[in-house]
CSV table of C-alpha atoms in Angstrom, one decimal:
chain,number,residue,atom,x,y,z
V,1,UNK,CA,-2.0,-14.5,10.6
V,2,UNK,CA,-4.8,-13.5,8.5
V,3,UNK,CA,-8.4,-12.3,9.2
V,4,UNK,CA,-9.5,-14.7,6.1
V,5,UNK,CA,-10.2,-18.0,7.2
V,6,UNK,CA,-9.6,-20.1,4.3
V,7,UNK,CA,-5.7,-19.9,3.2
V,8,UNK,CA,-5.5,-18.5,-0.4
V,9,UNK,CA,-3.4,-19.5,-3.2
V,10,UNK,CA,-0.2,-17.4,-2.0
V,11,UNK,CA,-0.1,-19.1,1.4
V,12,UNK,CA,0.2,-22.3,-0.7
V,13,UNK,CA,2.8,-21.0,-2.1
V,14,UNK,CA,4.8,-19.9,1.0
V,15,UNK,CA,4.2,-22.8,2.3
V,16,UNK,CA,5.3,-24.9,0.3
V,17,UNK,CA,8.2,-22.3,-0.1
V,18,UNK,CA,8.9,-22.4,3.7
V,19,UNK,CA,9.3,-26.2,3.6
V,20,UNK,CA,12.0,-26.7,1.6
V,21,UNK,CA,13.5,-24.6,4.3
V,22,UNK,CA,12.5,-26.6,6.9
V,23,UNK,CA,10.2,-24.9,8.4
V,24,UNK,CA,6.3,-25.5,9.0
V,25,UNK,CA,4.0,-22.5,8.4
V,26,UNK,CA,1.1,-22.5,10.5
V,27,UNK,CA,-2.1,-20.2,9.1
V,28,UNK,CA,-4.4,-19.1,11.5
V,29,UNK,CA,-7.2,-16.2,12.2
V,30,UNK,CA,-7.3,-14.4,15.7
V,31,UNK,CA,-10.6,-16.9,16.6
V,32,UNK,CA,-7.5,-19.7,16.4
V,33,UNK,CA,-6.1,-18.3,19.0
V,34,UNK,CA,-6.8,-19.6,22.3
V,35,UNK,CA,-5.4,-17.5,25.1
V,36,UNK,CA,-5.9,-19.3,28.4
V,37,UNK,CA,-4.5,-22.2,26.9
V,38,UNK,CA,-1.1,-20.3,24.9
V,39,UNK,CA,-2.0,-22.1,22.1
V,40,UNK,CA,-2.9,-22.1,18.2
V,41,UNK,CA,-5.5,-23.8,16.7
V,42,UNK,CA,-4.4,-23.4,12.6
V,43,UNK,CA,-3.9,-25.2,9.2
V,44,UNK,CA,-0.7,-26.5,8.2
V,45,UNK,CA,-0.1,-28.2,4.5
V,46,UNK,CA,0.2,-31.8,4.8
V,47,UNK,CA,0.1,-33.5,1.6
V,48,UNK,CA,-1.2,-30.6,-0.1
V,49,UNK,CA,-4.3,-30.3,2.1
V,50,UNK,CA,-4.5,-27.7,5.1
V,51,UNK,CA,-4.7,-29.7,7.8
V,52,UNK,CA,-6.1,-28.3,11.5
V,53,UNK,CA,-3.6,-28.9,14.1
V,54,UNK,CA,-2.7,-27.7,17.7
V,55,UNK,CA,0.8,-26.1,17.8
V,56,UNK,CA,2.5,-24.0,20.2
V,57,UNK,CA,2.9,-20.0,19.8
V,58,UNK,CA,5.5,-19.4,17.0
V,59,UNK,CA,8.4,-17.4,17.7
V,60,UNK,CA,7.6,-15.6,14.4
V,61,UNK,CA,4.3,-14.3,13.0
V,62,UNK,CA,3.5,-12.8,9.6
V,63,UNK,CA,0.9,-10.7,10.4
V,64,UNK,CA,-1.3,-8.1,8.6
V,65,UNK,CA,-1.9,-5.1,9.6
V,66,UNK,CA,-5.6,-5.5,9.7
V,67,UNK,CA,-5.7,-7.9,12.6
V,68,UNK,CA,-5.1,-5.5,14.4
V,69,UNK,CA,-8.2,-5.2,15.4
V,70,UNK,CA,-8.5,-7.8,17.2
V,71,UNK,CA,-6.8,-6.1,20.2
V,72,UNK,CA,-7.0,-8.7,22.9
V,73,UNK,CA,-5.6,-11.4,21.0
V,74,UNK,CA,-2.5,-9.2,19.5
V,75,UNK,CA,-1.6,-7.8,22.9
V,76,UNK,CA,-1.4,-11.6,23.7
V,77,UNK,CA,0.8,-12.4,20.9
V,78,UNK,CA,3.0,-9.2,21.1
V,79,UNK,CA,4.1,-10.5,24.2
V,80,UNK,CA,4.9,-14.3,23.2
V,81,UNK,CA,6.1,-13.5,19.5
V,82,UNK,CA,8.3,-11.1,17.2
V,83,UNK,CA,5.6,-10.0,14.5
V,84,UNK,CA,6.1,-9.2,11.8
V,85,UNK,CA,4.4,-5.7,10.4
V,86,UNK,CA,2.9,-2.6,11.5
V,87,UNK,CA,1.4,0.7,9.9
V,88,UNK,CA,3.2,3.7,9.5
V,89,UNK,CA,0.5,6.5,9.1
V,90,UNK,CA,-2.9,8.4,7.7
V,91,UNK,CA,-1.0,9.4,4.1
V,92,UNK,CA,-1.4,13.0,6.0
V,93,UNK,CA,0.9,12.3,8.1
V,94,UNK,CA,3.1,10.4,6.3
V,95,UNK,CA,3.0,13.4,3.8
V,96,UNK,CA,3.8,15.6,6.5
V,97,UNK,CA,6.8,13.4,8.1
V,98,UNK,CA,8.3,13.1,4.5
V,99,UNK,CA,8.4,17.0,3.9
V,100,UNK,CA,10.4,17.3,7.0
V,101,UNK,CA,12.3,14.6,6.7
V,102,UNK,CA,13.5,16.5,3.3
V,103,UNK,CA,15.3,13.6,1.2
V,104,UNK,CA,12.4,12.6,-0.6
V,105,UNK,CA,10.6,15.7,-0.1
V,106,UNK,CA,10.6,16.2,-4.1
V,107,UNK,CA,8.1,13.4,-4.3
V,108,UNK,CA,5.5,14.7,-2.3
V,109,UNK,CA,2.5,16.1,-3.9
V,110,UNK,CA,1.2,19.2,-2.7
V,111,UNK,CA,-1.6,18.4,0.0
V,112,UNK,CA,-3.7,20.0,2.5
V,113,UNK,CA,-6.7,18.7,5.0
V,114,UNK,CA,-9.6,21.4,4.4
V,115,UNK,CA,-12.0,21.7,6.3
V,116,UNK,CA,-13.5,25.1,5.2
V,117,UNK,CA,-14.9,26.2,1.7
V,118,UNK,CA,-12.8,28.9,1.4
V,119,UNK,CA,-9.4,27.6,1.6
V,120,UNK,CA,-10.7,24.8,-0.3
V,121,UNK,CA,-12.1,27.3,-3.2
V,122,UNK,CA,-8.4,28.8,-2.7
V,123,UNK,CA,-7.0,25.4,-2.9
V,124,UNK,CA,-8.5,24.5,-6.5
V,125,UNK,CA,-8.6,27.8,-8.0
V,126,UNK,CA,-4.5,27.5,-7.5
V,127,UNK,CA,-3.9,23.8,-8.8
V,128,UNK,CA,-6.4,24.1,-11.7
V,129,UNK,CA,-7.6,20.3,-10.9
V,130,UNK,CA,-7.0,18.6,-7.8
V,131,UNK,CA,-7.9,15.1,-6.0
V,132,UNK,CA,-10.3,14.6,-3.1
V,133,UNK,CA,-9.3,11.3,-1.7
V,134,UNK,CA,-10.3,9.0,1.7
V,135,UNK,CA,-6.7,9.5,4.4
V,136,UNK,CA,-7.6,5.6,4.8
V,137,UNK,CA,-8.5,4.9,1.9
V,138,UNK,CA,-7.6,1.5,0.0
V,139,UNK,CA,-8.1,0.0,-4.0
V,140,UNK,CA,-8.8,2.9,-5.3
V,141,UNK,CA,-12.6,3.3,-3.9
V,142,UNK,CA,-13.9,6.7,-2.9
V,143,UNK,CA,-11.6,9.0,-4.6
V,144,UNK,CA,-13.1,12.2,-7.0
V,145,UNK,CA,-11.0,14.4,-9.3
V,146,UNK,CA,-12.5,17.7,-9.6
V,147,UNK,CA,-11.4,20.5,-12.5
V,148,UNK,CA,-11.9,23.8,-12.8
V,149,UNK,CA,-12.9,25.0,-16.5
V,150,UNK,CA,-13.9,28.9,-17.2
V,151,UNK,CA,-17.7,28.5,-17.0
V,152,UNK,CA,-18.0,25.8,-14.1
V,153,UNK,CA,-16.6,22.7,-12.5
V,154,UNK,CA,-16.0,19.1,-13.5
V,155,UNK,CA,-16.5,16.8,-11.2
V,156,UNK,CA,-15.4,13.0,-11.7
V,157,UNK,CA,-16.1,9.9,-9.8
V,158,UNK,CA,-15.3,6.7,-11.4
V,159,UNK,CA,-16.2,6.8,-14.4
V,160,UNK,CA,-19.0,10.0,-14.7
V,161,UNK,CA,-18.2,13.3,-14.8
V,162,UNK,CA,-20.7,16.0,-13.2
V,163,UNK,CA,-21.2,19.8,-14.1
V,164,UNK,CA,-21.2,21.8,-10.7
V,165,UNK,CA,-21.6,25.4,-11.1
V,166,UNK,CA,-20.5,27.2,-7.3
V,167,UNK,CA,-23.2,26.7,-5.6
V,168,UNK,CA,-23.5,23.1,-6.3
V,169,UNK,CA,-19.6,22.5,-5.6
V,170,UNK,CA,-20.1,24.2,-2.0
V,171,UNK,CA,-22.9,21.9,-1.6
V,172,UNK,CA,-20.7,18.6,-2.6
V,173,UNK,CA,-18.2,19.9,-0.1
V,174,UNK,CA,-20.3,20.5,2.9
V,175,UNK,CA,-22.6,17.5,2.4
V,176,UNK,CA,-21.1,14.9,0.2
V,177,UNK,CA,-17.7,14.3,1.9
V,178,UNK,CA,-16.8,14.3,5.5
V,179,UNK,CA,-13.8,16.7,5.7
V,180,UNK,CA,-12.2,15.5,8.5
V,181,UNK,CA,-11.4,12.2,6.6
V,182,UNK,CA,-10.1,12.8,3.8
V,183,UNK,CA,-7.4,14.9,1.9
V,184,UNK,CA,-6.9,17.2,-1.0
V,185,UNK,CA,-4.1,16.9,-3.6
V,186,UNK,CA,-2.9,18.9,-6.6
V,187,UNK,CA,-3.6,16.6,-9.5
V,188,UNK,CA,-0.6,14.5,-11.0
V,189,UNK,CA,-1.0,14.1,-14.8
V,190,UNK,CA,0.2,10.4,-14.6
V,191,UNK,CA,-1.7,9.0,-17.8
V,192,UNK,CA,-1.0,6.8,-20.9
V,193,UNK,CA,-0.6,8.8,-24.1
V,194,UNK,CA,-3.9,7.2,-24.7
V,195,UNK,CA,-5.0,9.3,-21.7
V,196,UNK,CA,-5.6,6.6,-19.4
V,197,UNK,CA,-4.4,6.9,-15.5
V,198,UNK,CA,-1.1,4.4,-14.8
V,199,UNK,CA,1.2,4.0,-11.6
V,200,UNK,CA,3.9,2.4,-10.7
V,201,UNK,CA,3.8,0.0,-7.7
V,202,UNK,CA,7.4,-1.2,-6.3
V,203,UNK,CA,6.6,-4.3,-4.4
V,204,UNK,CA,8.9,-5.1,-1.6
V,205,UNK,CA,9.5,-7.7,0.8
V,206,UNK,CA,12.6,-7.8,3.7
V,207,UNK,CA,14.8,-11.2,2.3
V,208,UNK,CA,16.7,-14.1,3.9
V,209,UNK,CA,19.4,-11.1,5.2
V,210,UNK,CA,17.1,-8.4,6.3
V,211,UNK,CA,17.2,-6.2,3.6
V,212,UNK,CA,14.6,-4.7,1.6
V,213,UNK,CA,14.2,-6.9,-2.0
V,214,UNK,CA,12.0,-5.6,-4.8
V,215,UNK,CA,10.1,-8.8,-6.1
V,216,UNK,CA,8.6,-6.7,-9.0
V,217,UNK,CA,8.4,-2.9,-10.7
V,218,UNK,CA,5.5,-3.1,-11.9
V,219,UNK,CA,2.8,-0.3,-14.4
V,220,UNK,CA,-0.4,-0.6,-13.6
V,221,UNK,CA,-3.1,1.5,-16.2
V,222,UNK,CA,-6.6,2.1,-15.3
V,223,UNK,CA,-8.0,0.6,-18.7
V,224,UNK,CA,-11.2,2.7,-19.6
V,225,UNK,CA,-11.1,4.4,-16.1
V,226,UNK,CA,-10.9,8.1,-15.3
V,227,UNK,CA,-9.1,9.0,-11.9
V,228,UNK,CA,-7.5,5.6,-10.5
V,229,UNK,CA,-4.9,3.1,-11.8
V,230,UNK,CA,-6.1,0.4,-9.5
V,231,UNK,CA,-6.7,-2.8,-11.6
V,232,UNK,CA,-8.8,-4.3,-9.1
V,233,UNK,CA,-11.4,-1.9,-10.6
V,234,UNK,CA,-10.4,-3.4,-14.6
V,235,UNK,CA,-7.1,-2.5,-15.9
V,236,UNK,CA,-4.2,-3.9,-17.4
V,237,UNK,CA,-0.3,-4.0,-16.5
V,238,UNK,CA,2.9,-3.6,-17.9
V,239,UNK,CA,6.4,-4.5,-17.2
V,240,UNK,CA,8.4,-1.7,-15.9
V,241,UNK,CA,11.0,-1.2,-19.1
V,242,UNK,CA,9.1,-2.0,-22.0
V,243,UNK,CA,6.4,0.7,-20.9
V,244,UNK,CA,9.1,3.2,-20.0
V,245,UNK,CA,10.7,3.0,-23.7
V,246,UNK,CA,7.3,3.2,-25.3
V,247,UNK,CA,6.2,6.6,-23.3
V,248,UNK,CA,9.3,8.3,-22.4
V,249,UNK,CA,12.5,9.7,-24.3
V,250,UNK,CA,14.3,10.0,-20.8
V,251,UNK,CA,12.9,6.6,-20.1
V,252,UNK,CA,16.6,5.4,-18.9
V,253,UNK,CA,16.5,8.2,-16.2
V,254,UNK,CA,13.3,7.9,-15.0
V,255,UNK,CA,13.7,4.1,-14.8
V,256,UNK,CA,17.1,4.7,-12.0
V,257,UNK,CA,15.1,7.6,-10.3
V,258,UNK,CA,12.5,4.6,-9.9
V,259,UNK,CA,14.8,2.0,-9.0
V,260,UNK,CA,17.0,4.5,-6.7
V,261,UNK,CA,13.2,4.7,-4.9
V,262,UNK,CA,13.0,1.3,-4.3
V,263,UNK,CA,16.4,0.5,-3.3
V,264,UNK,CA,15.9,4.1,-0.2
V,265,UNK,CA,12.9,4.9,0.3
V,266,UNK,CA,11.6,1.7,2.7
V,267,UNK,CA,14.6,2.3,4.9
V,268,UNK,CA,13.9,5.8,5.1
V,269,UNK,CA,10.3,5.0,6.2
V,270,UNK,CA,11.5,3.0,9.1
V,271,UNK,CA,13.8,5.4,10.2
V,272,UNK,CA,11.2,8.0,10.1
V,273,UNK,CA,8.0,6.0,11.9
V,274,UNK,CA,10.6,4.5,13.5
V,275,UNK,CA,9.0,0.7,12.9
V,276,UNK,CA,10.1,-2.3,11.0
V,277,UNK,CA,8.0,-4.1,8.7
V,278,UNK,CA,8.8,-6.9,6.2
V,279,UNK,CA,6.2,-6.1,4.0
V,280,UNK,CA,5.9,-2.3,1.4
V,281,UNK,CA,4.2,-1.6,-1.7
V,282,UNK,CA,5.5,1.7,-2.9
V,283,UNK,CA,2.8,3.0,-5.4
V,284,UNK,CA,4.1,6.1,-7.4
V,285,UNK,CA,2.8,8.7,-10.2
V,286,UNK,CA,4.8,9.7,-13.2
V,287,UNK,CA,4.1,12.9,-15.1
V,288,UNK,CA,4.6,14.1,-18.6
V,289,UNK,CA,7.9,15.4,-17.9
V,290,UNK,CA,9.3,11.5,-16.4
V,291,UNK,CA,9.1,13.3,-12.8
V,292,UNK,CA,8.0,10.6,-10.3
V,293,UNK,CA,5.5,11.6,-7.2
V,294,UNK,CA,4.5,9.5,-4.1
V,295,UNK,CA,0.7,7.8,-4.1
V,296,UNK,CA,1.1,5.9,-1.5
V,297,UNK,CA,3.0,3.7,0.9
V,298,UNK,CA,1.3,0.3,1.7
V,299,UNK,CA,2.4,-1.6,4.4
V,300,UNK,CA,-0.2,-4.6,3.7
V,301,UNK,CA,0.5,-4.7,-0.3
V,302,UNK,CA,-1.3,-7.4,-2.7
V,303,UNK,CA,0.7,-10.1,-3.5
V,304,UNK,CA,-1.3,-10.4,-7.4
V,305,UNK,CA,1.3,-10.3,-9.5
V,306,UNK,CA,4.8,-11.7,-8.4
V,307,UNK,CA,3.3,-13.9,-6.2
V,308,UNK,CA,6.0,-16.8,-6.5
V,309,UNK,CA,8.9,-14.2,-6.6
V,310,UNK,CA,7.3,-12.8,-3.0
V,311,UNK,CA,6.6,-16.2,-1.6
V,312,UNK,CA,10.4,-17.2,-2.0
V,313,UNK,CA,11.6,-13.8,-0.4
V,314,UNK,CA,9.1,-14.2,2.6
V,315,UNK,CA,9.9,-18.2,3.0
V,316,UNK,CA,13.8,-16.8,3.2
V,317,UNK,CA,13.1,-14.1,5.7
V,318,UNK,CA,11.0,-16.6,7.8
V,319,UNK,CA,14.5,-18.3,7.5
V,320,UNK,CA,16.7,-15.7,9.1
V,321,UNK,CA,14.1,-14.6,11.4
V,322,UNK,CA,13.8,-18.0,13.1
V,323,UNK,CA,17.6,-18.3,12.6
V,324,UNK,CA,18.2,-15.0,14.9
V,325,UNK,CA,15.3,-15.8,17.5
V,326,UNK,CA,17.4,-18.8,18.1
V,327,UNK,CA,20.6,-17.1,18.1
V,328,UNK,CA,19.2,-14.1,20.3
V,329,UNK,CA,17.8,-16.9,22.5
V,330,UNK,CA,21.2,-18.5,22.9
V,331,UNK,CA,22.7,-15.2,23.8
């Protein structure tokens, strides 16, 4: 279940994945659902071409998280299906939950939500140059990086930098950014040793025995951008290793600290928001020193790169999730 009406490339892919298990995967929007009726109106693949047809609630549903919206029709479906996904948190709170959580506390980046000038004055003069960024933010868009020099203030947003002196920088933060919505964070010197800004995003997807499979580690460098990583704003990407030996000394260490990530953290977000998902993009910031900090956790990741490694994972957890509704039934 998508909000997109037309099935893109990937859903080919899964289904045709999901066939050669047996299984028919049905795409469909909320306006497919018909709710008097119990009934789906979607596309199915038939013969290569999506094909409308009339099926029955499915006792599975791959869902993301922003059809959520569409309240009447998921309070519908929560009732007559297992889905699939949920969100965990505002990266606030997710922040906050990870801190007292403690195990991966070392990966969270110092963070406040300001709301005043002065403890936001206090929170820049202390971390030098720091990141304003949206709580729900997504790709990358409204973030600024702002710097604090000995004669004034650099302010950066996409690609431009501005000279504030302090009368202009309270002005920016009283009038240019709603405080309640977004956070501030101690700058991470994740870049290239060309300078440019690079993550790491672990894509995950649960696999044909419930557990959490990483279908790729994957660099992504924010080619001739300033602040973000995000190729969806121009970029390039790298394999995980290869970029690892070329920028690090330690690069064997910091590639298990990654993997180590990949392989706990997901579980541990369950067990903290206390939700299961079958879907996590892990995006994470490594500084000079090979140190790795949390970006973000996604619960409705891309599916850009990878995208036949992720559509065989999903087609095998549609697998054993069908497998155990049936089994659960019997029971």
């Amino acid at each position: 279940m998508r909000n997109i009406k037309k099935p893109q490339k990937f859903v080919r892919l899964v289904a045709k994945a999901t066939k050669y298990n047996k299984i028919d995967l049905v795409y469909f929007t909320a306006n497919d659902v018909d709710v008097e009726q119990e009934i789906i109106n979607g596309l199915m693949l038939i013969e290569n071409k999506w094909v409308r047809k009339e099926v029955p609630i499915p006792e599975f549903i791959d869902i993301n998280v922003y059809c959520f919206k569409h309240k009447k029709v998921m309070n519908f479906l929560r009732t007559r299906s297992t889905l699939s996904s949920g969100k965990f948190a505002p990266k606030d709170v997710v922040n906050k939950k990870v801190l007292e959580d403690g195990e991966f506390a070392h990966l969270i980046i110092p963070t406040e939500s300001i709301i005043d000038f002065k403890t936001f004055y206090s929170f820049l003069k202390k971390h030098g140059t720091i990141i304003i960024k949206p709580k729900l933010g997504q790709r990358g868009e409204g973030i600024y990086m702002l710097s604090q020099t000995k004669r004034h203030y650099i302010l950066t947003y996409e690609n431009q930098d501005i000279k504030l002196n302090k009368r202009k920088l309270k002005h920016f933060f009283k009038n240019d950014i709603n405080k309640e919505r977004y956070i501030f964070q101690k700058h991470i010197n994740s870049r290239t040793k060309n300078g440019e800004p690079f993550d790491c995003r672990i894509r995950l997807e649960r696999n044909g025995v419930n557990k959490w499979q990483a279908a790729v580690y994957l660099i992504r460098i924010g080619t001739g951008q300033k602040i973000v990583s995000n190729v969806a704003q121009g970029g390039s990407v790298s394999e995980l290793t290869p970029y690892l030996k070329a920028n690090y000394e330690n690069w064997e260490a910091v590639r298990d600290s990654l993997r180590e990530i990949g392989n706990k953290l997901p579980y541990k977000m369950e067990q903290i928001f206390n939700k299961k998902i079958t879907s996590m993009g892990i995006d994470l910031g490594i500084d000079k020193a090979g140190n790795p900090y949390l970006f973000e956790v996604n619960t409705a990741p891309g599916h850009e790169f990878a995208m036949g490694d992720i559509a065989l994972i999903k087609s095998e957890h549609y697998k054993y999730r069908l497998a155990k509704t049936e089994s659960d039934s019997k029971n």
